[in-house]
């Protein structure tokens, strides 16, 4: 499956991110895994990812378990420029995981949305870490 590239901007401490990575690997892909907390972000990179995923800077802001509130970033009058500056200084402020494939770019929350970006689905049955089934034994997606 090396002809179908998959890139995941991943946080190994995040259950959703781990689920997405597990789904990708279960489908037989060997993704490029970018630990964005270690690698960081650039402003052009974030702008390109958000545009490709069709999300706004504010939609990409991680509030839960991040310093967004204490940094004053959740107020509606905070500009996109200020959010982007904060995201480059504090990579944890970007919600994740963001997955890129030839089929598109998406902020994969909930984790099963990554299935829309894969050319080949994993065999079933497949469940998330919490046991929730996302693909049944016959290989059908569970709504």
Tab-separated table of C-alpha atoms in Angstrom:
chain	number	residue	atom	x	y	z
A	1	UNK	CA	0.000	0.000	0.000
A	2	UNK	CA	3.033	2.264	-0.218
A	3	UNK	CA	1.553	3.871	-3.329
A	4	UNK	CA	-1.212	5.359	-1.167
A	5	UNK	CA	0.487	7.757	1.225
A	6	UNK	CA	-1.026	8.447	4.622
A	7	UNK	CA	0.261	11.138	6.973
A	8	UNK	CA	-1.046	11.536	10.512
A	9	UNK	CA	-0.293	14.467	12.789
A	10	UNK	CA	-0.385	12.430	15.960
A	11	UNK	CA	-0.331	12.827	19.723
A	12	UNK	CA	0.407	9.455	21.349
A	13	UNK	CA	-1.193	10.649	24.617
A	14	UNK	CA	-4.570	11.168	22.911
A	15	UNK	CA	-7.019	8.257	22.749
A	16	UNK	CA	-8.661	9.565	19.574
A	17	UNK	CA	-5.280	9.933	17.906
A	18	UNK	CA	-4.262	6.404	18.966
A	19	UNK	CA	-7.575	5.039	17.623
A	20	UNK	CA	-7.045	6.759	14.261
A	21	UNK	CA	-3.496	5.456	13.981
A	22	UNK	CA	-4.745	1.962	14.862
A	23	UNK	CA	-7.441	2.119	12.172
A	24	UNK	CA	-4.903	3.240	9.564
A	25	UNK	CA	-2.493	0.453	10.491
A	26	UNK	CA	-5.280	-2.155	10.647
A	27	UNK	CA	-6.116	-1.213	7.044
A	28	UNK	CA	-2.571	-2.187	6.075
A	29	UNK	CA	-1.033	1.249	5.693
A	30	UNK	CA	2.350	2.303	7.044
A	31	UNK	CA	1.644	5.972	7.710
A	32	UNK	CA	4.112	8.752	8.154
A	33	UNK	CA	3.563	9.646	11.801
A	34	UNK	CA	4.332	13.216	12.793
A	35	UNK	CA	4.494	13.777	16.537
A	36	UNK	CA	3.497	17.409	16.281
A	37	UNK	CA	4.175	18.075	19.964
A	38	UNK	CA	7.867	17.354	19.288
A	39	UNK	CA	8.034	18.671	15.717
A	40	UNK	CA	5.926	21.779	16.234
A	41	UNK	CA	4.018	23.685	13.583
A	42	UNK	CA	4.747	26.476	11.154
A	43	UNK	CA	2.178	29.098	10.289
A	44	UNK	CA	2.144	28.152	6.545
A	45	UNK	CA	1.784	24.479	7.445
A	46	UNK	CA	-1.221	25.171	9.681
A	47	UNK	CA	-2.869	27.434	7.128
A	48	UNK	CA	-2.443	24.783	4.412
A	49	UNK	CA	-3.767	21.968	6.612
A	50	UNK	CA	-6.780	23.975	7.795
A	51	UNK	CA	-7.627	25.077	4.247
A	52	UNK	CA	-7.329	21.513	2.930
A	53	UNK	CA	-9.477	20.204	5.799
A	54	UNK	CA	-11.971	23.038	5.271
A	55	UNK	CA	-11.845	24.122	8.910
A	56	UNK	CA	-11.261	27.514	10.419
A	57	UNK	CA	-8.406	28.358	12.723
A	58	UNK	CA	-10.890	28.609	15.587
A	59	UNK	CA	-12.393	25.188	14.732
A	60	UNK	CA	-8.881	23.730	14.935
A	61	UNK	CA	-8.221	25.242	18.365
A	62	UNK	CA	-7.989	22.612	21.067
A	63	UNK	CA	-9.592	23.898	24.243
A	64	UNK	CA	-9.986	20.716	26.277
A	65	UNK	CA	-6.775	19.753	28.094
A	66	UNK	CA	-4.825	22.659	26.642
A	67	UNK	CA	-3.769	26.101	27.884
A	68	UNK	CA	-6.226	27.843	25.513
A	69	UNK	CA	-8.407	29.303	28.265
A	70	UNK	CA	-5.568	30.391	30.526
A	71	UNK	CA	-3.903	32.082	27.527
A	72	UNK	CA	-7.136	33.979	26.831
A	73	UNK	CA	-7.625	32.354	23.422
A	74	UNK	CA	-11.237	31.263	23.788
A	75	UNK	CA	-12.715	34.769	23.689
A	76	UNK	CA	-14.636	35.341	20.448
A	77	UNK	CA	-12.674	38.514	19.656
A	78	UNK	CA	-9.279	36.753	19.499
A	79	UNK	CA	-8.042	37.030	15.913
A	80	UNK	CA	-6.948	34.154	13.703
A	81	UNK	CA	-3.471	35.714	13.644
A	82	UNK	CA	-3.278	35.587	17.439
A	83	UNK	CA	-4.513	31.979	17.438
A	84	UNK	CA	-1.965	30.949	14.812
A	85	UNK	CA	0.847	32.645	16.744
A	86	UNK	CA	-0.202	30.779	19.885
A	87	UNK	CA	-0.481	27.468	17.988
A	88	UNK	CA	3.075	27.789	16.711
A	89	UNK	CA	4.343	28.569	20.229
A	90	UNK	CA	2.182	25.894	21.917
A	91	UNK	CA	1.610	22.939	19.519
A	92	UNK	CA	-0.871	21.341	21.969
A	93	UNK	CA	-3.344	24.072	20.988
A	94	UNK	CA	-4.027	22.351	17.650
A	95	UNK	CA	-6.777	19.758	17.796
A	96	UNK	CA	-5.879	16.342	16.453
A	97	UNK	CA	-5.367	14.036	14.770
A	98	UNK	CA	-5.130	15.604	11.349
A	99	UNK	CA	-4.817	12.986	8.601
A	100	UNK	CA	-3.725	13.599	5.008
A	101	UNK	CA	-4.223	11.134	2.144
A	102	UNK	CA	-4.835	11.463	-1.607
A	103	UNK	CA	-8.552	11.347	-0.713
A	104	UNK	CA	-8.379	14.479	1.411
A	105	UNK	CA	-7.349	16.076	4.672
A	106	UNK	CA	-9.454	15.904	7.789
A	107	UNK	CA	-9.443	16.574	11.493
A	108	UNK	CA	-10.457	13.031	12.427
A	109	UNK	CA	-12.766	13.531	15.390
A	110	UNK	CA	-14.483	11.178	15.920
A	111	UNK	CA	-11.804	8.652	15.008
A	112	UNK	CA	-13.933	6.623	12.583
A	113	UNK	CA	-14.072	9.600	10.192
A	114	UNK	CA	-10.592	8.514	9.036
A	115	UNK	CA	-12.323	5.685	7.134
A	116	UNK	CA	-13.493	8.280	4.584
A	117	UNK	CA	-9.840	9.011	3.748
A	118	UNK	CA	-8.687	5.439	3.171
A	119	UNK	CA	-8.683	3.637	-0.157
A	120	UNK	CA	-8.932	0.256	1.591
A	121	UNK	CA	-10.801	-0.300	4.840
A	122	UNK	CA	-9.504	-2.530	7.615
A	123	UNK	CA	-11.034	-5.988	7.921
A	124	UNK	CA	-13.675	-6.463	10.578
A	125	UNK	CA	-14.483	-6.714	13.259
A	126	UNK	CA	-12.678	-3.569	14.412
A	127	UNK	CA	-13.296	-1.634	17.621
A	128	UNK	CA	-11.883	1.496	19.195
A	129	UNK	CA	-9.879	1.375	22.436
A	130	UNK	CA	-13.090	1.713	24.445
A	131	UNK	CA	-14.591	-1.343	22.753
A	132	UNK	CA	-17.010	0.554	20.490
A	133	UNK	CA	-17.344	-1.431	17.263
A	134	UNK	CA	-16.752	0.622	14.102
A	135	UNK	CA	-16.540	-2.204	11.544
A	136	UNK	CA	-18.540	-5.412	11.952
A	137	UNK	CA	-17.349	-8.972	11.260
A	138	UNK	CA	-18.529	-8.731	7.645
A	139	UNK	CA	-16.423	-5.594	7.039
A	140	UNK	CA	-19.353	-3.152	7.134
A	141	UNK	CA	-19.006	0.246	8.744
A	142	UNK	CA	-21.179	0.745	11.804
A	143	UNK	CA	-23.029	4.060	11.739
